[in-house]
Short mmCIF file of C-alpha atoms (C1' of nucleotides) in Angstrom, two decimals:
data_model
loop_
_atom_site.label_atom_id
_atom_site.label_comp_id
_atom_site.label_asym_id
_atom_site.label_seq_id
_atom_site.Cartn_x
_atom_site.Cartn_y
_atom_site.Cartn_z
CA MET R 1 175.91 -203.98 100.20
CA LYS R 2 177.11 -204.79 103.58
CA THR R 3 175.10 -203.22 106.56
CA PRO R 4 176.98 -200.23 107.66
CA THR R 5 178.49 -199.89 111.10
CA ARG R 6 177.42 -197.24 113.61
CA LYS R 7 180.86 -195.81 112.90
CA GLU R 8 179.96 -195.44 109.24
CA GLU R 9 176.77 -193.85 109.65
CA ILE R 10 178.22 -191.20 111.95
CA ILE R 11 180.66 -190.18 109.43
CA LYS R 12 178.27 -190.50 106.55
CA SER R 13 175.74 -187.81 108.45
CA ALA R 14 178.77 -185.82 109.40
CA ALA R 15 179.71 -185.44 105.91
CA LYS R 16 176.24 -184.43 104.83
CA LEU R 17 176.37 -181.77 107.60
CA PHE R 18 179.90 -180.56 107.02
CA LEU R 19 178.86 -179.82 103.55
CA GLU R 20 175.77 -177.90 104.40
CA ARG R 21 177.67 -175.62 107.06
CA GLY R 22 181.35 -176.42 107.25
CA TYR R 23 183.02 -178.21 109.72
CA SER R 24 183.46 -175.65 112.36
CA ALA R 25 179.89 -174.60 112.32
CA VAL R 26 178.54 -178.15 112.82
CA THR R 27 178.33 -179.08 116.50
CA MET R 28 178.43 -182.82 118.01
CA ARG R 29 174.95 -181.98 119.19
CA ASP R 30 173.88 -181.24 115.56
CA LEU R 31 175.41 -184.61 114.39
CA ALA R 32 173.90 -186.77 117.29
CA LYS R 33 170.38 -185.20 116.63
CA GLU R 34 170.69 -186.03 112.97
CA LEU R 35 171.14 -189.71 114.14
CA GLY R 36 168.54 -189.52 116.65
CA ILE R 37 170.93 -190.01 119.64
CA LYS R 38 172.78 -187.82 122.35
CA ALA R 39 175.93 -186.23 121.90
CA ALA R 40 177.70 -188.27 124.59
CA SER R 41 176.79 -191.37 122.74
CA LEU R 42 178.81 -190.43 119.81
CA TYR R 43 181.93 -191.00 121.70
CA ASN R 44 181.24 -194.79 121.99
CA HIS R 45 182.15 -194.88 118.17
CA ILE R 46 184.60 -192.33 117.44
CA SER R 47 187.08 -190.64 119.64
CA SER R 48 186.86 -187.00 118.67
CA LYS R 49 185.32 -184.52 115.89
CA HIS R 50 188.77 -184.52 114.50
CA GLU R 51 188.84 -188.07 113.81
CA ILE R 52 185.77 -187.83 111.52
CA LEU R 53 187.00 -185.02 109.56
CA GLU R 54 190.35 -186.89 109.10
CA SER R 55 188.66 -189.99 108.25
CA LEU R 56 186.40 -188.22 105.54
CA ILE R 57 189.19 -186.39 103.75
CA ILE R 58 192.05 -188.84 104.07
CA SER R 59 190.29 -191.62 102.34
CA VAL R 60 188.98 -189.45 99.56
CA ALA R 61 192.27 -188.01 99.06
CA GLU R 62 194.02 -191.43 98.98
CA GLU R 63 191.42 -192.59 96.21
CA PHE R 64 192.47 -189.41 93.84
CA THR R 65 196.13 -190.16 94.65
CA VAL R 66 195.81 -193.91 93.89
CA GLY R 67 193.63 -193.23 90.41
CA MET R 68 195.98 -190.33 89.61
CA ASN R 69 199.23 -192.44 89.75
CA GLN R 70 197.61 -195.25 87.83
CA ILE R 71 196.60 -192.81 84.95
CA PHE R 72 200.20 -190.82 85.01
CA LEU R 73 202.27 -194.22 84.75
CA SER R 74 199.81 -195.53 82.03
CA GLU R 75 200.65 -195.89 78.43
CA LEU R 76 198.10 -193.67 77.36
CA SER R 77 198.34 -190.78 74.99
CA THR R 78 198.24 -187.37 76.50
CA LEU R 79 194.60 -186.71 75.75
CA GLU R 80 193.45 -189.97 76.76
CA LYS R 81 195.01 -189.34 80.22
CA VAL R 82 193.42 -186.19 80.66
CA GLU R 83 190.21 -187.68 79.71
CA GLN R 84 190.68 -190.62 82.51
CA VAL R 85 191.68 -187.98 85.07
CA ILE R 86 188.04 -186.29 84.06
CA HIS R 87 186.42 -189.62 84.53
CA LEU R 88 188.27 -190.30 87.94
CA HIS R 89 186.97 -186.99 89.39
CA ILE R 90 183.29 -187.74 88.24
CA ASP R 91 183.48 -191.31 89.57
CA VAL R 92 185.37 -190.36 93.12
CA THR R 93 182.60 -187.34 93.29
CA VAL R 94 179.58 -189.52 92.61
CA LYS R 95 180.68 -192.09 95.16
CA ASN R 96 181.64 -189.70 98.03
CA GLN R 97 179.59 -186.30 97.12
CA ASP R 98 179.43 -185.09 100.66
CA ALA R 99 182.95 -185.59 101.64
CA LEU R 100 184.16 -183.60 98.82
CA GLY R 101 182.75 -180.68 100.55
CA SER R 102 185.08 -181.27 103.34
CA LEU R 103 187.97 -182.10 101.29
CA ASN R 104 187.82 -178.59 99.46
CA ASN R 105 186.81 -176.39 102.18
CA ASP R 106 187.71 -177.69 105.50
CA TRP R 107 191.05 -179.59 104.81
CA MET R 108 192.77 -176.49 106.77
CA HIS R 109 191.17 -178.08 110.03
CA LEU R 110 193.03 -181.12 109.71
CA GLU R 111 195.59 -181.74 112.74
CA GLY R 112 198.78 -183.21 113.55
CA LYS R 113 200.29 -185.33 110.67
CA ALA R 114 197.21 -185.52 108.59
CA LEU R 115 197.60 -181.77 107.52
CA PRO R 116 200.88 -182.29 105.76
CA TYR R 117 200.07 -185.85 104.66
CA PHE R 118 197.13 -184.29 102.80
CA GLU R 119 198.94 -181.22 101.43
CA GLN R 120 201.35 -183.62 100.08
CA MET R 121 198.97 -185.84 98.32
CA ARG R 122 197.40 -182.65 97.02
CA ASN R 123 200.79 -181.45 95.69
CA GLN R 124 201.62 -184.53 93.90
CA TYR R 125 197.99 -184.89 92.25
CA GLU R 126 198.56 -181.40 90.82
CA GLU R 127 202.30 -181.75 89.81
CA ASN R 128 201.31 -185.12 87.79
CA PHE R 129 198.65 -183.11 86.17
CA ARG R 130 200.67 -180.35 85.62
CA GLN R 131 203.54 -182.70 83.87
CA ILE R 132 200.30 -184.47 81.82
CA ILE R 133 199.53 -180.85 80.39
CA LYS R 134 202.98 -179.76 79.60
CA SER R 135 203.92 -182.99 77.60
CA GLY R 136 200.75 -182.39 75.75
CA ILE R 137 201.81 -178.66 74.87
CA ALA R 138 205.13 -180.18 73.90
CA GLU R 139 203.99 -182.60 71.67
CA GLY R 140 201.24 -180.23 70.21
CA SER R 141 198.35 -181.85 71.33
CA ILE R 142 197.28 -179.30 73.92
CA ALA R 143 197.08 -175.63 73.17
CA ALA R 144 200.25 -173.65 73.65
CA ARG R 145 198.72 -171.34 76.32
CA ASP R 146 200.19 -170.69 79.85
CA PRO R 147 200.11 -174.47 81.28
CA GLU R 148 199.13 -172.91 84.77
CA ILE R 149 196.11 -171.44 83.16
CA LEU R 150 195.05 -174.46 81.69
CA LEU R 151 195.75 -176.90 84.91
CA PHE R 152 193.51 -174.24 86.95
CA SER R 153 190.78 -173.95 84.37
CA VAL R 154 190.25 -177.86 84.35
CA LEU R 155 191.02 -178.41 88.10
CA SER R 156 188.73 -175.78 89.40
CA THR R 157 185.88 -177.31 87.39
CA LEU R 158 186.47 -180.88 88.46
CA ARG R 159 186.94 -179.67 92.20
CA THR R 160 183.49 -177.84 92.03
CA LEU R 161 181.78 -181.02 90.72
CA TYR R 162 180.53 -182.14 93.78
CA LEU R 163 178.52 -178.74 94.17
CA TRP R 164 176.78 -179.29 91.08
CA TYR R 165 176.23 -182.85 90.57
CA PRO R 166 173.38 -183.47 93.15
CA LYS R 167 171.44 -180.96 91.40
CA LYS R 168 171.69 -182.66 87.97
CA ASN R 169 171.08 -186.23 88.93
CA SER R 170 168.18 -186.46 86.23
CA ILE R 171 171.03 -186.73 83.57
CA ASP R 172 172.18 -190.07 83.30
CA MET R 173 175.75 -190.70 84.01
CA GLN R 174 177.08 -191.59 80.68
CA THR R 175 175.56 -188.30 79.15
CA LEU R 176 177.17 -186.27 82.02
CA LYS R 177 180.56 -188.03 81.59
CA ALA R 178 180.59 -187.69 77.85
CA ASP R 179 179.47 -184.08 77.71
CA MET R 180 181.55 -183.02 80.65
CA THR R 181 184.66 -184.46 79.06
CA ALA R 182 183.93 -182.88 75.74
CA THR R 183 183.83 -179.37 77.13
CA MET R 184 186.68 -179.65 79.28
CA LEU R 185 188.93 -181.19 76.55
CA ALA R 186 187.56 -178.49 74.11
CA SER R 187 189.17 -175.94 76.44
CA ILE R 188 192.56 -177.33 76.30
CA ARG R 189 192.93 -179.10 73.12
CA ALA R 190 195.31 -177.58 70.49
CA MET J 1 193.51 -143.32 98.52
CA LYS J 2 191.93 -142.03 101.31
CA THR J 3 192.99 -143.28 104.96
CA PRO J 4 190.84 -146.28 105.91
CA THR J 5 188.62 -146.01 109.00
CA ARG J 6 188.94 -148.16 111.74
CA LYS J 7 185.77 -150.17 110.93
CA GLU J 8 187.16 -150.61 107.13
CA GLU J 9 190.39 -152.01 108.86
CA ILE J 10 188.50 -154.37 110.94
CA ILE J 11 186.55 -155.51 107.80
CA LYS J 12 189.46 -156.03 105.90
CA SER J 13 191.45 -158.19 108.46
CA ALA J 14 188.27 -160.02 109.18
CA ALA J 15 188.16 -161.16 105.29
CA LYS J 16 191.61 -162.32 105.42
CA LEU J 17 191.06 -164.35 108.45
CA PHE J 18 187.83 -165.84 107.13
CA LEU J 19 189.43 -166.87 103.72
CA GLU J 20 192.08 -168.72 105.52
CA ARG J 21 190.12 -170.44 108.29
CA GLY J 22 186.51 -169.78 107.32
CA TYR J 23 184.04 -167.54 109.17
CA SER J 24 183.02 -169.96 111.77
CA ALA J 25 186.45 -170.93 113.02
CA VAL J 26 187.51 -167.26 113.29
CA THR J 27 186.72 -165.92 117.04
CA MET J 28 186.40 -162.19 117.60
CA ARG J 29 189.73 -162.64 119.82
CA ASP J 30 191.54 -163.79 116.62
CA LEU J 31 190.49 -161.01 114.88
CA ALA J 32 191.18 -158.39 117.53
CA LYS J 33 194.82 -159.67 117.94
CA GLU J 34 195.41 -159.48 113.92
CA LEU J 35 194.73 -155.53 114.52
CA GLY J 36 196.50 -155.61 118.04
CA ILE J 37 193.70 -154.69 120.30
CA LYS J 38 191.43 -156.57 122.59
CA ALA J 39 188.27 -158.38 121.42
CA ALA J 40 186.05 -155.77 123.56
CA SER J 41 187.13 -152.80 121.51
CA LEU J 42 185.96 -154.34 118.19
CA TYR J 43 182.58 -153.43 119.41
CA ASN J 44 183.11 -149.80 119.17
CA HIS J 45 183.44 -150.00 115.41
CA ILE J 46 180.93 -152.75 114.55
CA SER J 47 177.86 -154.33 116.31
CA SER J 48 178.49 -157.96 115.90
CA LYS J 49 180.63 -160.72 114.06
CA HIS J 50 177.54 -161.21 111.75
CA GLU J 51 177.43 -157.84 110.51
CA ILE J 52 181.18 -158.02 109.43
CA LEU J 53 180.46 -161.13 107.24
CA GLU J 54 177.08 -159.28 105.70
CA SER J 55 179.14 -156.42 104.75
CA LEU J 56 181.74 -158.33 102.97
CA ILE J 57 179.50 -160.61 100.89
CA ILE J 58 176.71 -158.30 100.13
CA SER J 59 178.98 -155.40 99.01
CA VAL J 60 180.68 -157.93 96.55
CA ALA J 61 177.51 -159.70 95.25
CA GLU J 62 176.19 -156.27 94.66
CA GLU J 63 179.25 -155.57 92.45
CA PHE J 64 178.67 -158.89 90.65
CA THR J 65 175.01 -158.01 90.20
CA VAL J 66 175.38 -154.32 88.61
CA GLY J 67 178.19 -155.55 86.58
CA MET J 68 176.33 -158.49 85.17
CA ASN J 69 172.99 -156.31 84.44
CA GLN J 70 174.95 -153.74 82.45
CA ILE J 71 176.32 -156.67 80.37
CA PHE J 72 173.20 -158.57 80.14
CA LEU J 73 171.32 -155.38 78.80
CA SER J 74 174.29 -154.27 76.52
CA GLU J 75 174.16 -154.40 72.74
CA LEU J 76 177.36 -156.58 72.62
CA SER J 77 177.39 -159.96 70.66
CA THR J 78 176.79 -163.18 72.72
CA LEU J 79 180.50 -163.71 72.55
CA GLU J 80 181.51 -160.39 73.43
CA LYS J 81 179.18 -160.49 76.59
CA VAL J 82 180.75 -163.80 77.77
CA GLU J 83 184.09 -162.17 77.42
CA GLN J 84 182.70 -159.08 79.39
CA VAL J 85 181.55 -161.41 82.08
CA ILE J 86 185.01 -163.15 82.37
CA HIS J 87 186.77 -159.62 82.65
CA LEU J 88 183.98 -158.71 85.50
CA HIS J 89 184.92 -161.72 87.52
CA ILE J 90 188.74 -161.17 87.04
CA ASP J 91 188.43 -157.39 87.75
CA VAL J 92 186.07 -157.92 90.92
CA THR J 93 188.40 -160.91 92.23
CA VAL J 94 191.57 -158.74 91.78
CA LYS J 95 189.67 -155.84 94.01
CA ASN J 96 188.41 -158.05 96.60
CA GLN J 97 190.53 -160.97 96.85
CA ASP J 98 189.79 -162.19 100.48
CA ALA J 99 186.39 -161.38 100.45
CA LEU J 100 185.54 -163.87 97.75
CA GLY J 101 186.47 -166.47 100.16
CA SER J 102 183.35 -165.50 102.20
CA LEU J 103 181.18 -165.19 99.44
CA ASN J 104 182.03 -168.59 98.07
CA ASN J 105 182.17 -170.64 101.45
CA ASP J 106 180.57 -168.66 104.16
CA TRP J 107 177.12 -167.33 102.54
CA MET J 108 175.18 -169.88 104.26
CA HIS J 109 175.95 -168.42 107.66
CA LEU J 110 174.03 -165.04 106.68
CA GLU J 111 171.33 -164.09 108.78
CA GLY J 112 167.76 -162.33 108.57
CA LYS J 113 167.03 -160.84 105.21
CA ALA J 114 170.58 -160.88 103.99
CA LEU J 115 170.38 -164.54 103.25
CA PRO J 116 167.27 -164.52 100.79
CA TYR J 117 168.73 -161.23 99.38
CA PHE J 118 171.96 -162.98 98.71
CA GLU J 119 170.26 -165.90 97.19
CA GLN J 120 168.29 -163.79 94.94
CA MET J 121 171.38 -162.16 93.56
CA ARG J 122 173.25 -165.17 93.03
CA ASN J 123 170.09 -166.85 91.03
CA GLN J 124 169.61 -163.91 89.00
CA TYR J 125 173.29 -163.53 88.18
CA GLU J 126 173.07 -167.33 87.05
CA GLU J 127 169.86 -167.06 85.25
CA ASN J 128 171.32 -164.08 83.16
CA PHE J 129 174.53 -166.05 82.43
CA ARG J 130 172.22 -168.86 81.50
CA GLN J 131 170.30 -166.79 79.12
CA ILE J 132 173.42 -165.58 77.31
CA ILE J 133 174.68 -168.84 76.78
CA LYS J 134 171.39 -170.20 75.43
CA SER J 135 170.98 -167.62 72.80
CA GLY J 136 174.67 -168.40 71.90
CA ILE J 137 173.72 -171.50 71.27
CA ALA J 138 170.56 -170.73 69.45
CA GLU J 139 172.49 -168.58 67.32
CA GLY J 140 175.36 -170.99 66.63
CA SER J 141 178.06 -168.93 68.22
CA ILE J 142 178.50 -171.48 71.25
CA ALA J 143 178.77 -175.14 71.07
CA ALA J 144 175.66 -177.29 70.94
CA ARG J 145 175.79 -178.93 74.12
CA ASP J 146 174.06 -179.03 77.59
CA PRO J 147 173.68 -175.41 78.33
CA GLU J 148 173.88 -176.34 81.96
CA ILE J 149 177.17 -178.06 81.73
CA LEU J 150 178.91 -175.13 79.68
CA LEU J 151 177.37 -172.64 82.43
CA PHE J 152 178.85 -174.71 85.21
CA SER J 153 182.16 -175.09 83.45
CA VAL J 154 182.86 -171.42 83.04
CA LEU J 155 181.40 -170.25 86.46
CA SER J 156 183.10 -172.75 88.42
CA THR J 157 186.50 -171.43 87.02
CA LEU J 158 185.61 -167.92 87.55
CA ARG J 159 184.42 -168.56 91.14
CA THR J 160 187.42 -170.03 92.07
CA LEU J 161 189.64 -167.57 90.62
CA TYR J 162 190.31 -166.22 94.17
CA LEU J 163 191.89 -169.07 95.32
CA TRP J 164 194.51 -169.30 92.24
CA TYR J 165 195.10 -165.56 91.74
CA PRO J 166 197.42 -164.27 94.63
CA LYS J 167 199.71 -167.41 93.80
CA LYS J 168 200.46 -166.14 90.22
CA ASN J 169 200.83 -162.26 90.81
CA SER J 170 203.88 -162.51 88.70
CA ILE J 171 201.91 -162.73 85.59
CA ASP J 172 200.92 -159.30 84.84
CA MET J 173 197.04 -158.56 84.64
CA GLN J 174 196.90 -158.11 80.77
CA THR J 175 198.46 -161.28 80.07
CA LEU J 176 195.99 -163.13 82.78
CA LYS J 177 192.86 -161.51 81.45
CA ALA J 178 194.03 -162.46 77.91
CA ASP J 179 195.06 -165.82 78.29
CA MET J 180 192.16 -166.57 80.75
CA THR J 181 189.48 -165.38 78.41
CA ALA J 182 190.86 -167.26 75.47
CA THR J 183 190.80 -170.66 77.61
CA MET J 184 187.40 -170.26 78.73
CA LEU J 185 185.78 -169.01 75.25
CA ALA J 186 187.64 -172.02 73.76
CA SER J 187 185.44 -174.05 76.15
CA ILE J 188 182.39 -173.25 75.10
CA ARG J 189 182.94 -171.61 71.50
CA ALA J 190 181.04 -173.56 68.49
"C1'" DG G 1 174.76 -198.74 122.89
"C1'" DT G 2 172.55 -195.02 124.93
"C1'" DC G 3 171.63 -192.22 128.52
"C1'" DT G 4 171.95 -188.07 132.30
"C1'" DA G 5 175.07 -185.22 134.36
"C1'" DT G 6 178.78 -182.56 134.53
"C1'" DA G 7 183.57 -181.13 134.09
"C1'" DG G 8 186.32 -177.64 131.79
"C1'" DT G 9 187.15 -174.33 128.10
"C1'" DA G 10 185.97 -170.91 124.83
"C1'" DG G 11 182.98 -168.42 122.37
"C1'" DG G 12 179.89 -163.72 121.42
"C1'" DA G 13 178.99 -159.87 123.59
"C1'" DT G 14 178.32 -155.89 127.47
"C1'" DA G 15 179.39 -152.42 131.18
"C1'" DG G 16 182.07 -148.93 132.77
"C1'" DA G 17 186.94 -147.10 133.97
"C1'" DC G 18 190.47 -144.37 131.83
"C1'" DG Z 1 189.26 -145.73 120.95
"C1'" DT Z 2 190.66 -148.99 124.20
"C1'" DC Z 3 191.04 -151.24 128.37
"C1'" DT Z 4 190.05 -154.85 132.32
"C1'" DA Z 5 186.30 -157.63 134.15
"C1'" DT Z 6 182.56 -160.39 133.64
"C1'" DC Z 7 178.09 -162.50 131.83
"C1'" DC Z 8 176.06 -166.23 129.52
"C1'" DT Z 9 175.76 -169.55 126.50
"C1'" DA Z 10 177.37 -173.20 123.94
"C1'" DC Z 11 181.21 -176.30 123.03
"C1'" DT Z 12 184.13 -181.03 123.22
"C1'" DA Z 13 184.65 -184.55 125.72
"C1'" DT Z 14 184.29 -187.63 130.13
"C1'" DA Z 15 182.19 -190.39 134.09
"C1'" DG Z 16 179.30 -193.54 135.52
"C1'" DA Z 17 174.17 -195.59 135.55
"C1'" DC Z 18 171.07 -198.56 133.03
#
DNA sequence: GTCTATAGTAGGATAGAC
DNA sequence: GTCTATCCTACTATAGAC
C-alpha cells in the first residue's frame, strides 16, 4: 500500500466522476473541486483531460487482455476456461470498479492511436471467448445453441458487473464468485 | 406509416447520435448537420436539447412499464411470465433501437421531475421482476440461488440487447427470440 | 504544487429577416 | 421553416506569480 501520487489521485477521482456522469459531462472544474484544488492546478500533473481517459481505459483493457490470453492458452478444459474468464471479470471489476464505467461507455472518446489499440484488444478478447465457446459446443460440453447468443449472454452480464457489484458489497466475495459462476455456467452448459 | 413530423425526425436523428457518442458529447450543431439544417432552425420544432432526451427516454420507459405491469398482473405461470418479459425486451429494443442507448447511459442527465419519474419506473420494473423470480424460487420452478444474482444476470443481458441486436440483423426475429429465451431461461430454471 | 488571470474556443439558445 | 448574426456562458488549457 504505497502512498498514491497526486496523478494517481486525480485519475482515481476522475474515474468516479466519469462513472457517475460520463466523460463528456465531467469538466476539469468538477474534477478539481472533487480534489479540493483549482482546475489549473490539475495541469501540473496531467497534460490533458484525454490523457486521463486513455490511462483509465487502456490499463484496464490490458489487464483483461493479459488475463484472457493466459486462460486461452492454458491446458484447462473448456468449462474450466469459461469459469476462469468469469473469475477474471469479477477480479478486475472489484479492483477497478469505477474505471469499468469509462471502459464500457466512454471508449469512443479515445483519440489518436488509443482508439484502434483499444478496439483491437476488445476484438481479440471477444474472438478468444468465441473460440472457447465454439470448441465447447463441438466437444459437447456447451449447449448446441447459436454461439453468438451464448457469447453475448455471458459477456453482457460480465460487462455490466461494475454497475451491480458496488451495491452488493454485503455479499462476501467467495459467495459472489461461486453463485455468479454457477448462474452463468448454467446458461451455457450442455 | 404516416409521414413523420419534423419534430419526430429531429428526435430520431438525435437518438442515433446520442447512441454513438452519448448525450453530452452531441451538440445541437452536430444534430442540425445530420438533418441538413442550421442549429437555430431546430428551435422551431423543439424547445431545448433536454426536451429531446426526456422525450426519448420517458416514452420508452413507459412502454416497458406498461408491458411489465400487464405481465406481472396476468394469470400466467412464473416461467411464462419470465418468457413474456424477455419477449417484451426484444420487441421494445427492435422498435426503439437507438433510444435504448440514451435510456441506459444518459438517464442521469434528465432534469426536473423527469429524473425521479424515470427512477421510479425503473425501480418498480425491477421490483416486479424481483417478485416474479422470488415466487419462482418459492414454488421450485426457478433455481434456489440468490435472487439478486438471477435478476441481475437476466436484466443485464436484456438491457444490453440494443448493443448487440443491430449487428445481427441477419438472424430472423423468430430464431432470435427463441434462442435468446432458451438461453436465459436455462440460466435461471431449477 | 497551487494560485489568479485570461486566452481562445465552442456550447445552448434567441432575435429578427426572408 | 430556415436562415444569419449574435448573446452569454462555460469549456480546456496556458502564463506567470507565489
